[in-house]
Short mmCIF file of C-alpha atoms in Angstrom, two decimals:
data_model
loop_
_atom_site.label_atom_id
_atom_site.label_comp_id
_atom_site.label_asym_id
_atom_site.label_seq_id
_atom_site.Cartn_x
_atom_site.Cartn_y
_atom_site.Cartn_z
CA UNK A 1 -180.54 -23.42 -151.31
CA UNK A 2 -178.96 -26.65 -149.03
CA UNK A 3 -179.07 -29.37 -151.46
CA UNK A 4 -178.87 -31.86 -148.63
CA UNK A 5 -176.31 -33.51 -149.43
CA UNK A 6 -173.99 -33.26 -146.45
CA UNK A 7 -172.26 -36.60 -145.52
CA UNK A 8 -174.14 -38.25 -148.01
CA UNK A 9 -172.33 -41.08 -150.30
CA UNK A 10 -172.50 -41.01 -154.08
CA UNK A 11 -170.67 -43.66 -156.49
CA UNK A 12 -169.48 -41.81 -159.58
CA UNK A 13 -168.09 -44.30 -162.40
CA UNK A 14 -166.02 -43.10 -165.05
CA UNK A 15 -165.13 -39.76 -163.07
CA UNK A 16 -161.43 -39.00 -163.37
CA UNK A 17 -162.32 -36.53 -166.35
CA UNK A 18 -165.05 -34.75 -167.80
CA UNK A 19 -168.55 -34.93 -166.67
CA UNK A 20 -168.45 -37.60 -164.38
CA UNK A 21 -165.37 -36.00 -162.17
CA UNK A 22 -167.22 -32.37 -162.86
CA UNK A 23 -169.84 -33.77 -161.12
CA UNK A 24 -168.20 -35.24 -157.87
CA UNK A 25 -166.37 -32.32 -157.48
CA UNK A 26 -170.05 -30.43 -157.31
CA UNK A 27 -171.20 -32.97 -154.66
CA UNK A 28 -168.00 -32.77 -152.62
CA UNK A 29 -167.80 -28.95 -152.60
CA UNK A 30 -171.65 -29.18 -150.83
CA UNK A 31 -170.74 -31.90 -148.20
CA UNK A 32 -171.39 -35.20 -150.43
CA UNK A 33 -168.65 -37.92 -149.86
CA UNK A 34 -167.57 -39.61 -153.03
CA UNK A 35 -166.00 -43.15 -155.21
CA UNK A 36 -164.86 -42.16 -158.20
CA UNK A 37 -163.97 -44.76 -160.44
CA UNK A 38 -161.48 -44.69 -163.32
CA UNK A 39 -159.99 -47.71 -165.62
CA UNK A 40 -156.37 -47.67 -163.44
CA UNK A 41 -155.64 -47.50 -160.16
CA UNK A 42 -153.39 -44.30 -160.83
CA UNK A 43 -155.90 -42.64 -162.34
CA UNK A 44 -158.64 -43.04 -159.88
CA UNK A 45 -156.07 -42.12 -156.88
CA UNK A 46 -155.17 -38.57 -158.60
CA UNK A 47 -159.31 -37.72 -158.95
CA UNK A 48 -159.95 -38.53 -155.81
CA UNK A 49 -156.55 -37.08 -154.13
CA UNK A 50 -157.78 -33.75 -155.98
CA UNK A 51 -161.34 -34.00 -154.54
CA UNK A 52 -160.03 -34.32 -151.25
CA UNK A 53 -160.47 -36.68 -148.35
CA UNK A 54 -164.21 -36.99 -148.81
CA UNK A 55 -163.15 -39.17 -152.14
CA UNK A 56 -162.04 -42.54 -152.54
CA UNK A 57 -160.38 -43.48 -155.67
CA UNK A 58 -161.19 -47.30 -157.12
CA UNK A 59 -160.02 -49.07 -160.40
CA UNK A 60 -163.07 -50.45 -162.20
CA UNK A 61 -164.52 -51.67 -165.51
CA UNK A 62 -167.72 -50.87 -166.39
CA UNK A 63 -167.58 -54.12 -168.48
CA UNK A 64 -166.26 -56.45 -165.67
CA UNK A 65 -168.97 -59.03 -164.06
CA UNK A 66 -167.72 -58.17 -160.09
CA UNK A 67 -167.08 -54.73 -160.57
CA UNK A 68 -170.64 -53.21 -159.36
CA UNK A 69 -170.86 -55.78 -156.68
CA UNK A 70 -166.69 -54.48 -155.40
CA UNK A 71 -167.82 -50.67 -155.99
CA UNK A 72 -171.02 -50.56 -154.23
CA UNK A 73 -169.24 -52.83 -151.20
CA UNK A 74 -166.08 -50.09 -151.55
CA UNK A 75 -168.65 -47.17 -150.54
CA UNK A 76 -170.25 -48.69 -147.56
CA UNK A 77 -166.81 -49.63 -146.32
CA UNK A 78 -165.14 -46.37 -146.51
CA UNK A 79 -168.20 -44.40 -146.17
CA UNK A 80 -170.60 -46.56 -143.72
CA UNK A 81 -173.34 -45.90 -146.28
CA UNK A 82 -174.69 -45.65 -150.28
CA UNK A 83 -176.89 -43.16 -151.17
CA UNK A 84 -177.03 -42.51 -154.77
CA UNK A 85 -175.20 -43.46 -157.83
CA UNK A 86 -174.24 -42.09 -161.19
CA UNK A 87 -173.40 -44.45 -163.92
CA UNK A 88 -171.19 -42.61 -167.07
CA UNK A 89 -168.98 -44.52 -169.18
CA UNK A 90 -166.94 -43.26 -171.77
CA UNK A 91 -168.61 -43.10 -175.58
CA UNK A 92 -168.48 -46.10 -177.91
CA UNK A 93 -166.40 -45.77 -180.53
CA UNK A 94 -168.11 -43.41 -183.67
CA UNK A 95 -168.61 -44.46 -187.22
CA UNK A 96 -171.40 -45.78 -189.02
CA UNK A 97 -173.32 -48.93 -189.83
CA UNK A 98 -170.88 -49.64 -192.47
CA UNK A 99 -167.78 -49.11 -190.48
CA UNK A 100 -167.96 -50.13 -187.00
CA UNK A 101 -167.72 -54.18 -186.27
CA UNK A 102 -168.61 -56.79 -184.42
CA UNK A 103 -166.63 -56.17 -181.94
CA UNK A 104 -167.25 -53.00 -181.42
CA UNK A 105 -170.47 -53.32 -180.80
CA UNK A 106 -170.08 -56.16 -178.03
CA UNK A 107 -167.31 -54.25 -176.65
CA UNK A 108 -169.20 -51.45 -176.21
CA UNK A 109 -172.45 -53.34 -175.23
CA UNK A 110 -170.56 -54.89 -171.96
CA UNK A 111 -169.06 -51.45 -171.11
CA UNK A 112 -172.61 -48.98 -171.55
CA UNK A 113 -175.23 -51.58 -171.91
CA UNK A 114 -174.86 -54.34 -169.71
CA UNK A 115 -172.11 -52.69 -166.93
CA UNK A 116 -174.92 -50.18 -166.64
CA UNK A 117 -177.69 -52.28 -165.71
CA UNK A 118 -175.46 -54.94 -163.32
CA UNK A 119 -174.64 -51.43 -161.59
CA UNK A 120 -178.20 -50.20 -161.45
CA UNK A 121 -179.20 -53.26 -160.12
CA UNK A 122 -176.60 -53.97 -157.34
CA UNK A 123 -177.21 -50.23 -156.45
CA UNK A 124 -181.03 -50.56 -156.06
CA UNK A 125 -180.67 -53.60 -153.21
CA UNK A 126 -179.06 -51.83 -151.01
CA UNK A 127 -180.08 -48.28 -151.36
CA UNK A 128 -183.00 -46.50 -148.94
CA UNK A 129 -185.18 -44.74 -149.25
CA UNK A 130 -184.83 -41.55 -150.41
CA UNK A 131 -181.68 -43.18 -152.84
CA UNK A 132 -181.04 -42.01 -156.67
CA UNK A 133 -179.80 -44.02 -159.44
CA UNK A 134 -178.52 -41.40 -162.47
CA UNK A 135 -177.32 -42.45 -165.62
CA UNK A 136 -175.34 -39.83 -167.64
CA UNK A 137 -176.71 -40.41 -171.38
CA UNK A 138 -176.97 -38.40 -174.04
CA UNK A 139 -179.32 -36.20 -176.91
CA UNK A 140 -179.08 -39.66 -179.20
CA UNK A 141 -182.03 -40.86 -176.41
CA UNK A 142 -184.47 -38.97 -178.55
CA UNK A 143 -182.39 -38.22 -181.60
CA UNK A 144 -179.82 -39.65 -183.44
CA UNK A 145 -176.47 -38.19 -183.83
CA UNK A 146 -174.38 -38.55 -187.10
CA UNK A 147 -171.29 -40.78 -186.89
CA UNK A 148 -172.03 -42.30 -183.78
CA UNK A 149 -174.36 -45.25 -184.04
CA UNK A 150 -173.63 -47.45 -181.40
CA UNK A 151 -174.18 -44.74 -178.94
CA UNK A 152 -177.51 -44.31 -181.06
CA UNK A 153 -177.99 -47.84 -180.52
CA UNK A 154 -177.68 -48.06 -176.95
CA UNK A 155 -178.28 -45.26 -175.25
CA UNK A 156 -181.87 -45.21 -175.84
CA UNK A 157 -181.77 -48.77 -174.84
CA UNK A 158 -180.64 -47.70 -170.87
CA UNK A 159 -182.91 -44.87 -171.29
CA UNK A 160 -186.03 -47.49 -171.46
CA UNK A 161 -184.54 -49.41 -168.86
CA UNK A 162 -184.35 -46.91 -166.48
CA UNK A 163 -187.35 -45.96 -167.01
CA UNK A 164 -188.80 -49.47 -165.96
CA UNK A 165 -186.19 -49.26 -162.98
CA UNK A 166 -188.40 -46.09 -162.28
CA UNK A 167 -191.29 -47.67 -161.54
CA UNK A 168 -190.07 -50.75 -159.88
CA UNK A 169 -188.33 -48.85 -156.93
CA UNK A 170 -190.84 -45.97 -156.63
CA UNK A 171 -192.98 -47.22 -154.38
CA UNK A 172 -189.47 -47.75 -151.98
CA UNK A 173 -189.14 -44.27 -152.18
CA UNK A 174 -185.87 -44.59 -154.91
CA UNK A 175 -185.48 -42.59 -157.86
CA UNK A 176 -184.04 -43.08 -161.18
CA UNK A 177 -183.58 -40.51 -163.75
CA UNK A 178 -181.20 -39.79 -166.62
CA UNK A 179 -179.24 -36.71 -167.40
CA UNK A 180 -178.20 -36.00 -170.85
CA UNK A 181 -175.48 -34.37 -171.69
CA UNK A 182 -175.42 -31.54 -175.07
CA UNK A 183 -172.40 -30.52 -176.14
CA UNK A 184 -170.41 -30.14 -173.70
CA UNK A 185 -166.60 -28.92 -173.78
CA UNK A 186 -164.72 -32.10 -172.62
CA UNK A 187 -162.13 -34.33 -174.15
CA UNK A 188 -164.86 -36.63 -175.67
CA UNK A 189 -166.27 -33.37 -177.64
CA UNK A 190 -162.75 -32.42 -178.74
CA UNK A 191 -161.96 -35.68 -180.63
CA UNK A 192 -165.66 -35.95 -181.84
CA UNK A 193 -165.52 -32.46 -183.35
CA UNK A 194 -161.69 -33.56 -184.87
CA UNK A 195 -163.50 -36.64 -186.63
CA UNK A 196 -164.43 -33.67 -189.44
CA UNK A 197 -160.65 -32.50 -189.86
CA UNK A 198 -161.98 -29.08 -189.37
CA UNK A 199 -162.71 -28.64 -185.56
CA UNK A 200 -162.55 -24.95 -184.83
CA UNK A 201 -165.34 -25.04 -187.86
CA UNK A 202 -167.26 -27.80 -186.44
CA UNK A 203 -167.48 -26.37 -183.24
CA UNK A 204 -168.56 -22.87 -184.74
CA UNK A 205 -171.08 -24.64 -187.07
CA UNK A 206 -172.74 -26.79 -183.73
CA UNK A 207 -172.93 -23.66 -181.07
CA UNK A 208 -174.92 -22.13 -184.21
CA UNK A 209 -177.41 -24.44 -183.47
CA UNK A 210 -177.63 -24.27 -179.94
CA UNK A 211 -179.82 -21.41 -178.69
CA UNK A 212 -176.71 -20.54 -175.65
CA UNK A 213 -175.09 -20.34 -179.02
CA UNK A 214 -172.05 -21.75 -177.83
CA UNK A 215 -171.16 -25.46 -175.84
CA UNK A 216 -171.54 -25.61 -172.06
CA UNK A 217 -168.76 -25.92 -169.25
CA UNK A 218 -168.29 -29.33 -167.69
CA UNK A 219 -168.98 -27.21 -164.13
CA UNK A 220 -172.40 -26.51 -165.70
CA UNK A 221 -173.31 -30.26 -166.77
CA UNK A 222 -172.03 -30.96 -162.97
CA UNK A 223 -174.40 -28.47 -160.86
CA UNK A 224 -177.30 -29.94 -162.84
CA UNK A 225 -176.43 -33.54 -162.18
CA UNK A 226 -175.66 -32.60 -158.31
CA UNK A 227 -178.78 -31.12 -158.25
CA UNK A 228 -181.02 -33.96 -159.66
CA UNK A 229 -178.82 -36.55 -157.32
CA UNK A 230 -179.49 -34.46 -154.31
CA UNK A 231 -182.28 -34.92 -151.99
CA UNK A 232 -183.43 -31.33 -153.19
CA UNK A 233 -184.87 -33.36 -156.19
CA UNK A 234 -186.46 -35.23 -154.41
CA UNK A 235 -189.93 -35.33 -156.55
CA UNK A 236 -188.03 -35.92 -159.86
CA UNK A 237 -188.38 -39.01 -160.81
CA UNK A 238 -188.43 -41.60 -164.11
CA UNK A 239 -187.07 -38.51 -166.74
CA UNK A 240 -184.54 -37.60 -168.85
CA UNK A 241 -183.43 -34.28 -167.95
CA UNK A 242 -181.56 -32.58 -171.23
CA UNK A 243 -178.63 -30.40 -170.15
CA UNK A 244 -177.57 -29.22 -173.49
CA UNK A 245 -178.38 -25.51 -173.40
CA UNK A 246 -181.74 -25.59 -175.16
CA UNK A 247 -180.42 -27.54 -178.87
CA UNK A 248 -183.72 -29.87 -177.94
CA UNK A 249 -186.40 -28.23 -179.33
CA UNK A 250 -189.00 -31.07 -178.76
CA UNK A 251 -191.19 -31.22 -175.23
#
């Protein structure tokens, strides 16, 4: 099936690693030009010098004021044109109620929360029709996961939103949707398994629970979210798609 996606742009935050860079490297391999953003300049060069020439590389904070504005202008620039974005930012840091501060929560609310939306929302006036916003989420939009309640917190927060972005730019023909990610075998899942002290156990005791019986490849996550950002999705519209290898047993 052609996705459509030849010569089309897509902004990819947070994509030197893990999902986000598993997922430019699905919409470069079918023709998609790419930013992929990282926290350092060195960083973002290397992703983008292994995507190839249809990446750009660009330092950027989720959590800085002018970054969506810089990003969005970065595309058009190299690329003449914006057609989609995906917003994933690292996780917050874990712990409880008890045990994570102030500070981590505003830290963490500037980075996912509020980086999120100002990205969303530069994004959506200047995109066609026929654009995609994605945000990369996670399970914690419909149920909490233990040891990680800021993510809890917020997640479900950007979830709502872009669900109200949904119907706002629908009738210009844009899309928003959210993807959320299972457990999937990145960095992030290593040192969230490690919190236990027991990982190999942790991980054995979680794929038990997941119907795949066992945690998906980042290549897997990335074909999904190429897919949904592609204009073969092009009727899918204001959901939250799980990609977690059937551990959601609700509808």
């Amino acid at each position: 099936m052609d996705l459509g996606l030849t010569d089309r742009t897509y902004l990819v935050t947070g994509a030197t690693r893990g999902l986000g860079f598993a997922t430019a490297r699905e919409l470069v391999a079918d023709g998609a030009n790419v930013v992929v953003t990282g926290r350092t300049e060195e960083s973002a060069a290397k992703a983008a010098a292994t995507l190839g020439d249809r990446a750009l590389g660009v330092a950027a904070d989720n959590a800085d004021p002018e970054a969506a504005a810089r990003l969005v202008s970065a595309a058009r620039e190299r690329f003449g044109r914006l057609d989609g974005v995906l917003i994933s930012v690292g996780g917050p840091a874990p712990g409880t109620t008890a045990d994570n501060t102030d500070d981590q929560w505003r830290t963490a609310f500037e980075a996912v929360f509020l980086g999120a939306v100002r990205l969303a929302r530069e994004a959506a006036a200047v995109l066609d029709e026929g654009g995609v916003i994605g945000f990369v989420l996670s399970g914690s939009v419909h149920e909490p996961i233990p040891g990680l309640t800021i993510s809890n917190g917020l997640r479900p927060g950007l979830a709502g939103f872009a669900k109200s972005l949904a119907d706002e730019l629908g009738p210009r023909g844009i899309r928003v949707l959210g993807v959320l990610p299972g457990r999937i075998a990145t960095d992030r899942m290593t040192q969230l398994d490690s919190l236990s002290g027991d990982p190999e156990g942790t991980r054995a005791r979680n794929s038990a629970t997941i119907p795949l019986g066992r945690y998906g490849r980042p290549e897997e996550f990335g074909r999904a979210a190429a897919f949904l950002l592609s204009p073969a999705a092009s009727y899918i519209n204001g959901v939250m798609v799980p990609v977690d290898g059937g551990a959601r047993h609700g509808f």
